[in-house]
């Protein structure tokens, strides 16, 4: 299949592309390289440097390439930043996504995968969080994903546009080939920041908050290996011929921030000095996914559910 991948020079997009190309798909990457890296673009993919805000460029990409499906990774993704710059998120994230959807619809494309987020669940009533949980976006970032999910719902109703909304919990790890991994600037995520301490690039890790109502007072998150995310994309794309679908993606197991730091110490052999600091605004105490639905419906089975393996792959990449 010919697949247009926005954000294909970024962390998750570039690794999903490795898997797509391995299984014989043809990939067109559309990326503005603001955050992505030219070197992360797979050599067998066609690369279009462009911005989703530039609708003419999006149109011409659909016009030039025979696109059969779209995977939309390109997005501003920082929860904290979105609380300071809501227009960048509820503005640009949404309008860029709508530009892409408009051209996809106009060019007869009917298969679409959206990178959505656990940030839809700021105040969950049940844990682990399944797809029936009420939506309470935690930030303008989460709201931007919610708006795009709602648009997809209507495009399905009106045009028979088939979509999968995949709500990632905490993506982590790197491709086992060691070729691609997380490389953000600035880096905000816990595991890469902790590994920066082990590499001597950071003196210590500050854990944001030590008095949450959890087993050791630090926040709990559900880490999912980026390769398992990639498999979910591949399965979801195959299933779109039947119907649209929405899935929460995690391992169903939460680790506290202190447990993550301890796992990184074991993997790296570095003492990794840590201190507890104030809360980071907008952080929910616990986020754990139920991924029973995608297991049941698509037979998705994580290959690397173990946090230690996730950290080992991340460590190999960062080293
Ligand atoms: N944390 C620290 N110290 C740090 C960095 C992070 O203690 O230096 C903590 C955070 O406070 C949080 C946990 O580590 O408790 C995980 O934080 P990350 O920034 O790694 O990930 P988030 O859970 O905040 O964010 C992820 C995705 C977002 C997505 C969000 C959904 O990166 O895109 O999950 O909640 F929106």
Coordinates of C-alpha atoms and ligand atoms in Angstrom, one line a residue:
X1 CA 0.0 0.0 0.0
X2 CA 1.2 3.6 -0.6
X3 CA 1.1 5.3 2.8
X4 CA 1.6 9.0 3.4
X5 CA 3.2 9.5 6.8
X6 CA 3.2 13.0 8.3
X7 CA 5.9 13.4 11.0
X8 CA 7.8 10.5 9.5
X9 CA 11.1 12.1 10.5
X10 CA 10.0 12.1 14.2
X11 CA 10.4 9.5 16.9
X12 CA 7.3 7.3 16.6
X13 CA 6.7 8.0 12.9
X14 CA 10.1 7.0 11.8
X15 CA 10.0 3.7 13.7
X16 CA 6.5 2.8 12.4
X17 CA 7.9 3.4 8.9
X18 CA 10.7 0.9 9.5
X19 CA 8.0 -1.7 10.1
X20 CA 5.9 -0.6 7.2
X21 CA 8.8 -0.8 4.8
X22 CA 9.8 -4.2 6.2
X23 CA 6.4 -5.6 5.3
X24 CA 6.5 -4.2 1.8
X25 CA 4.5 -0.9 2.0
X26 CA 5.7 2.2 0.1
X27 CA 6.0 5.3 2.2
X28 CA 5.9 9.0 1.5
X29 CA 7.1 11.1 4.4
X30 CA 5.7 14.6 4.8
X31 CA 7.6 16.5 7.5
X32 CA 8.7 20.1 8.1
X33 CA 11.8 19.0 10.0
X34 CA 11.1 21.5 12.8
X35 CA 11.4 18.7 15.4
X36 CA 12.1 15.7 13.2
X37 CA 15.5 14.8 11.8
X38 CA 16.4 14.3 8.1
X39 CA 18.6 11.4 9.1
X40 CA 15.7 9.6 10.7
X41 CA 13.8 9.4 7.4
X42 CA 14.0 5.9 6.1
X43 CA 16.3 5.7 2.9
X44 CA 13.6 3.8 1.0
X45 CA 10.9 6.3 1.8
X46 CA 10.1 9.3 -0.5
X47 CA 10.7 12.5 1.4
X48 CA 8.7 15.6 1.0
X49 CA 9.8 18.5 3.2
X50 CA 6.7 20.5 3.8
X51 CA 4.4 22.0 6.4
X52 CA 0.8 21.0 6.9
X53 CA -0.1 24.6 7.4
X54 CA 0.7 25.0 3.7
X55 CA -2.4 23.6 2.2
X56 CA -1.1 23.9 -1.4
X57 CA 1.9 21.7 -0.5
X58 CA -0.4 19.1 1.1
X59 CA -2.7 19.2 -2.0
X60 CA 0.3 18.8 -4.4
X61 CA 1.6 15.9 -2.3
X62 CA -1.7 14.0 -2.7
X63 CA -1.8 15.1 -6.4
X64 CA 1.7 13.7 -7.1
X65 CA 1.7 10.5 -5.1
X66 CA -0.9 7.8 -5.4
X67 CA -1.8 7.9 -1.6
X68 CA -3.9 5.0 -0.4
X69 CA -3.7 5.6 3.4
X70 CA -2.5 8.3 5.8
X71 CA -0.8 8.0 9.1
X72 CA -0.8 11.3 10.9
X73 CA 2.0 11.7 13.5
X74 CA 3.0 15.3 12.9
X75 CA 1.9 17.4 15.9
X76 CA 3.0 19.6 18.6
X77 CA 3.1 17.2 21.6
X78 CA 4.1 19.0 24.7
X79 CA 1.4 19.1 27.4
X80 CA 3.1 21.7 29.4
X81 CA 3.7 24.0 26.5
X82 CA 0.1 23.7 25.4
X83 CA -1.0 25.2 28.8
X84 CA 1.1 28.3 27.9
X85 CA 0.4 28.4 24.2
X86 CA -3.2 27.2 23.6
X87 CA -3.4 28.7 20.1
X88 CA -0.4 26.6 18.9
X89 CA -2.4 23.5 20.0
X90 CA -6.1 24.1 19.6
X91 CA -5.1 26.4 16.7
X92 CA -2.2 24.9 14.7
X93 CA -2.5 21.2 15.7
X94 CA -6.2 21.3 14.7
X95 CA -5.9 23.4 11.5
X96 CA -2.9 21.4 10.3
X97 CA -4.8 18.2 10.9
X98 CA -7.9 19.6 9.1
X99 CA -5.8 20.6 6.1
X100 CA -4.6 17.1 5.9
X101 CA -8.0 15.6 6.3
X102 CA -9.5 17.9 3.7
X103 CA -7.0 16.9 1.1
X104 CA -7.3 13.3 1.9
X105 CA -11.0 13.4 1.5
X106 CA -10.7 15.5 -1.7
X107 CA -8.3 12.9 -3.2
X108 CA -10.5 10.0 -2.4
X109 CA -8.3 8.6 0.4
X110 CA -10.5 6.7 2.9
X111 CA -8.0 5.2 5.3
X112 CA -6.5 7.3 8.1
X113 CA -4.6 6.6 11.3
X114 CA -4.5 9.4 14.0
X115 CA -1.9 9.5 16.8
X116 CA -4.1 10.3 19.7
X117 CA -3.2 10.5 23.4
X118 CA -3.8 9.4 26.9
X119 CA -4.2 13.1 27.6
X120 CA -7.9 12.7 26.8
X121 CA -8.3 11.2 30.3
X122 CA -7.4 13.7 32.8
X123 CA -9.9 12.6 35.4
X124 CA -10.6 8.9 34.8
X125 CA -13.4 7.2 36.8
X126 CA -11.9 3.7 36.3
X127 CA -8.4 2.4 36.2
X128 CA -7.1 0.9 33.9
X129 CA -8.7 3.2 31.4
X130 CA -10.7 1.6 28.6
X131 CA -12.3 3.2 25.5
X132 CA -15.6 3.8 27.3
X133 CA -14.0 6.1 29.8
X134 CA -15.4 9.7 29.6
X135 CA -13.2 12.2 27.7
X136 CA -11.8 15.0 29.8
X137 CA -8.8 16.5 28.0
X138 CA -6.0 17.4 30.3
X139 CA -4.7 20.3 28.3
X140 CA -5.1 22.2 25.0
X141 CA -2.8 19.4 23.6
X142 CA -5.3 16.7 24.6
X143 CA -8.2 18.9 23.4
X144 CA -6.6 19.1 19.9
X145 CA -6.5 15.3 19.7
X146 CA -10.1 15.2 20.9
X147 CA -11.2 17.7 18.2
X148 CA -9.5 15.7 15.5
X149 CA -11.1 12.5 16.8
X150 CA -14.5 14.1 16.6
X151 CA -13.8 15.3 13.1
X152 CA -12.9 11.7 12.1
X153 CA -16.2 10.5 13.5
X154 CA -18.1 12.9 11.3
X155 CA -16.0 12.2 8.2
X156 CA -16.8 8.5 8.7
X157 CA -20.5 9.3 9.0
X158 CA -20.5 11.6 6.0
X159 CA -18.0 10.1 3.5
X160 CA -17.4 6.6 4.8
X161 CA -13.9 7.7 5.8
X162 CA -12.3 4.9 7.7
X163 CA -10.1 5.8 10.6
X164 CA -8.3 4.4 13.6
X165 CA -7.6 6.7 16.6
X166 CA -4.8 5.3 18.6
X167 CA -4.4 6.8 22.0
X168 CA -0.9 6.2 23.1
X169 CA 0.0 6.1 26.8
X170 CA 3.7 6.6 27.4
X171 CA 5.7 5.7 24.3
X172 CA 9.3 4.6 25.0
X173 CA 12.1 2.5 23.8
X174 CA 13.8 2.5 20.5
X175 CA 14.0 0.3 17.4
X176 CA 15.8 -2.9 18.3
X177 CA 18.0 -2.3 15.2
X178 CA 19.4 0.6 17.2
X179 CA 18.9 2.8 14.1
X180 CA 16.1 5.0 15.4
X181 CA 15.0 6.3 18.8
X182 CA 13.9 9.3 20.8
X183 CA 15.7 12.6 20.0
X184 CA 13.8 15.6 21.2
X185 CA 15.2 19.1 21.8
X186 CA 14.2 20.1 24.4
X187 CA 13.8 16.6 25.9
X188 CA 10.9 16.6 28.4
X189 CA 10.2 12.9 28.8
X190 CA 11.2 10.9 31.9
X191 CA 13.1 7.9 30.5
X192 CA 15.4 9.9 28.1
X193 CA 16.0 12.5 30.7
X194 CA 17.0 9.9 33.2
X195 CA 19.3 8.3 30.7
X196 CA 20.9 11.7 30.0
X197 CA 22.0 11.6 33.7
X198 CA 23.6 8.2 33.1
X199 CA 25.4 9.7 30.0
X200 CA 26.7 12.6 32.1
X201 CA 24.7 15.1 30.1
X202 CA 22.6 16.0 33.2
X203 CA 23.6 16.1 36.8
X204 CA 20.5 14.6 38.4
X205 CA 16.9 13.9 37.7
X206 CA 14.2 15.9 39.4
X207 CA 11.1 13.8 40.0
X208 CA 8.1 16.0 39.8
X209 CA 6.1 15.5 42.9
X210 CA 6.5 13.0 45.8
X211 CA 3.1 13.3 47.5
X212 CA 0.7 11.8 44.9
X213 CA -1.7 9.1 46.3
X214 CA 0.4 6.3 44.8
X215 CA 2.5 3.5 46.3
X216 CA 5.6 5.6 46.7
X217 CA 4.1 9.1 46.3
X218 CA 5.3 9.6 42.6
X219 CA 3.2 9.5 39.5
X220 CA 2.3 6.2 37.8
X221 CA 2.6 5.8 34.0
X222 CA 2.1 2.9 31.6
X223 CA 5.1 2.6 29.2
X224 CA 4.6 1.0 25.8
X225 CA 7.4 0.0 23.5
X226 CA 7.5 2.0 20.3
X227 CA 7.7 -1.3 18.3
X228 CA 4.5 -2.5 19.9
X229 CA 2.9 0.8 18.9
X230 CA 4.1 0.2 15.4
X231 CA 2.5 -3.2 15.3
X232 CA -0.8 -1.7 16.5
X233 CA -0.7 0.7 13.6
X234 CA -0.1 -2.1 11.1
X235 CA -3.0 -4.2 12.5
X236 CA -5.3 -1.2 12.7
X237 CA -4.6 -0.3 9.1
X238 CA -5.5 -3.8 8.0
X239 CA -8.7 -3.7 10.0
X240 CA -10.0 -0.4 8.5
X241 CA -11.6 -2.3 5.6
X242 CA -14.2 -3.5 8.1
X243 CA -14.8 -0.4 10.1
X244 CA -13.3 2.6 11.9
X245 CA -12.0 2.1 15.4
X246 CA -10.5 3.7 18.5
X247 CA -8.1 2.0 20.8
X248 CA -6.2 2.8 24.0
X249 CA -2.6 1.6 23.8
X250 CA -0.5 0.6 26.8
X251 CA 0.6 -2.5 28.6
X252 CA -2.0 -2.3 31.3
X253 CA 0.7 -2.0 34.0
X254 CA 1.8 1.2 35.7
X255 CA 5.2 2.1 37.1
X256 CA 6.0 4.9 39.4
X257 CA 8.5 7.5 38.5
X258 CA 10.8 6.2 41.2
X259 CA 10.5 2.7 39.8
X260 CA 11.4 4.0 36.4
X261 CA 14.5 5.7 37.8
X262 CA 15.5 2.5 39.6
X263 CA 15.1 0.4 36.4
X264 CA 17.3 2.9 34.6
X265 CA 19.9 2.4 37.4
X266 CA 19.9 -1.3 37.0
X267 CA 20.1 -1.2 33.2
X268 CA 22.9 1.5 33.0
X269 CA 24.8 0.6 36.2
X270 CA 24.9 4.3 36.9
X271 CA 23.8 5.6 40.4
X272 CA 21.6 8.3 38.7
X273 CA 21.2 10.9 41.5
X274 CA 17.5 11.8 41.9
X275 CA 15.6 14.4 43.9
X276 CA 12.0 15.1 44.5
X277 CA 10.8 18.5 43.3
X278 CA 7.4 20.3 43.0
X279 CA 4.6 18.9 40.9
X280 CA 4.6 19.6 37.2
X281 CA 1.3 21.3 36.5
X282 CA -1.3 19.2 34.6
X283 CA 0.2 15.8 35.6
X284 CA -2.5 13.3 36.6
X285 CA -1.4 10.9 39.4
X286 CA -2.1 7.7 37.6
X287 CA -2.5 6.8 33.9
X288 CA -2.8 3.1 33.0
X289 CA -4.4 1.8 29.8
X290 CA -6.7 -1.1 29.3
X291 CA -5.8 -2.4 25.8
X292 CA -8.1 -5.4 26.1
X293 CA -10.1 -4.1 23.1
X294 CA -7.3 -4.1 20.6
X295 CA -6.1 -7.5 21.9
X296 CA -9.5 -9.0 21.5
X297 CA -10.4 -7.4 18.2
X298 CA -7.1 -7.4 16.4
X299 CA -5.1 -10.0 18.3
X300 CA -2.5 -7.3 19.2
X301 CA 0.0 -8.7 21.6
X302 CA 2.9 -6.6 22.9
X303 CA 6.3 -8.1 22.1
X304 CA 8.2 -6.0 24.7
X305 CA 5.9 -5.5 27.6
X306 CA 8.7 -5.5 30.1
X307 CA 9.9 -2.1 31.4
X308 CA 13.4 -3.3 31.7
X309 CA 13.6 -4.3 27.9
X310 CA 12.0 -1.0 27.0
X311 CA 14.7 0.9 29.0
X312 CA 17.5 -1.4 27.6
X313 CA 16.5 -0.5 24.0
X314 CA 16.3 3.2 24.9
X315 CA 19.7 2.9 26.5
X316 CA 21.3 1.3 23.5
X317 CA 20.0 4.0 21.3
X318 CA 21.0 6.9 23.6
X319 CA 24.4 5.5 24.1
Ligands
LIG1 N1 8.8 13.4 35.0 C1 9.7 13.7 36.0 N2 10.8 14.4 35.8 C2 11.2 14.7 34.5 C3 10.3 14.4 33.4 C4 9.1 13.8 33.7 O1 9.4 13.4 37.2 O2 12.2 15.3 34.3 C5 7.6 12.7 35.3 C6 6.3 13.5 34.9 O3 6.0 14.4 35.9 C7 5.3 12.3 34.8 C8 6.2 11.1 34.3 O4 7.5 11.5 34.6 O5 4.8 12.0 36.1 C9 6.1 10.9 32.8 O6 6.3 12.2 32.2 P1 6.6 12.3 30.6 O7 6.9 13.7 30.3 O8 7.7 11.3 30.2 O9 5.3 11.8 29.9 P2 3.8 12.3 30.2 O10 3.1 11.2 30.9 O11 3.7 13.6 30.7 O12 3.3 12.5 28.7 C10 3.0 11.5 27.8 C11 3.2 11.9 26.4 C12 2.3 13.0 26.0 C13 0.9 12.6 26.3 C14 0.8 12.2 27.8 C15 -0.5 11.8 28.1 O13 4.5 12.4 26.2 O14 2.4 13.3 24.6 O15 1.7 11.1 28.0 O16 -0.7 12.0 29.5 F1 0.0 13.6 26.1

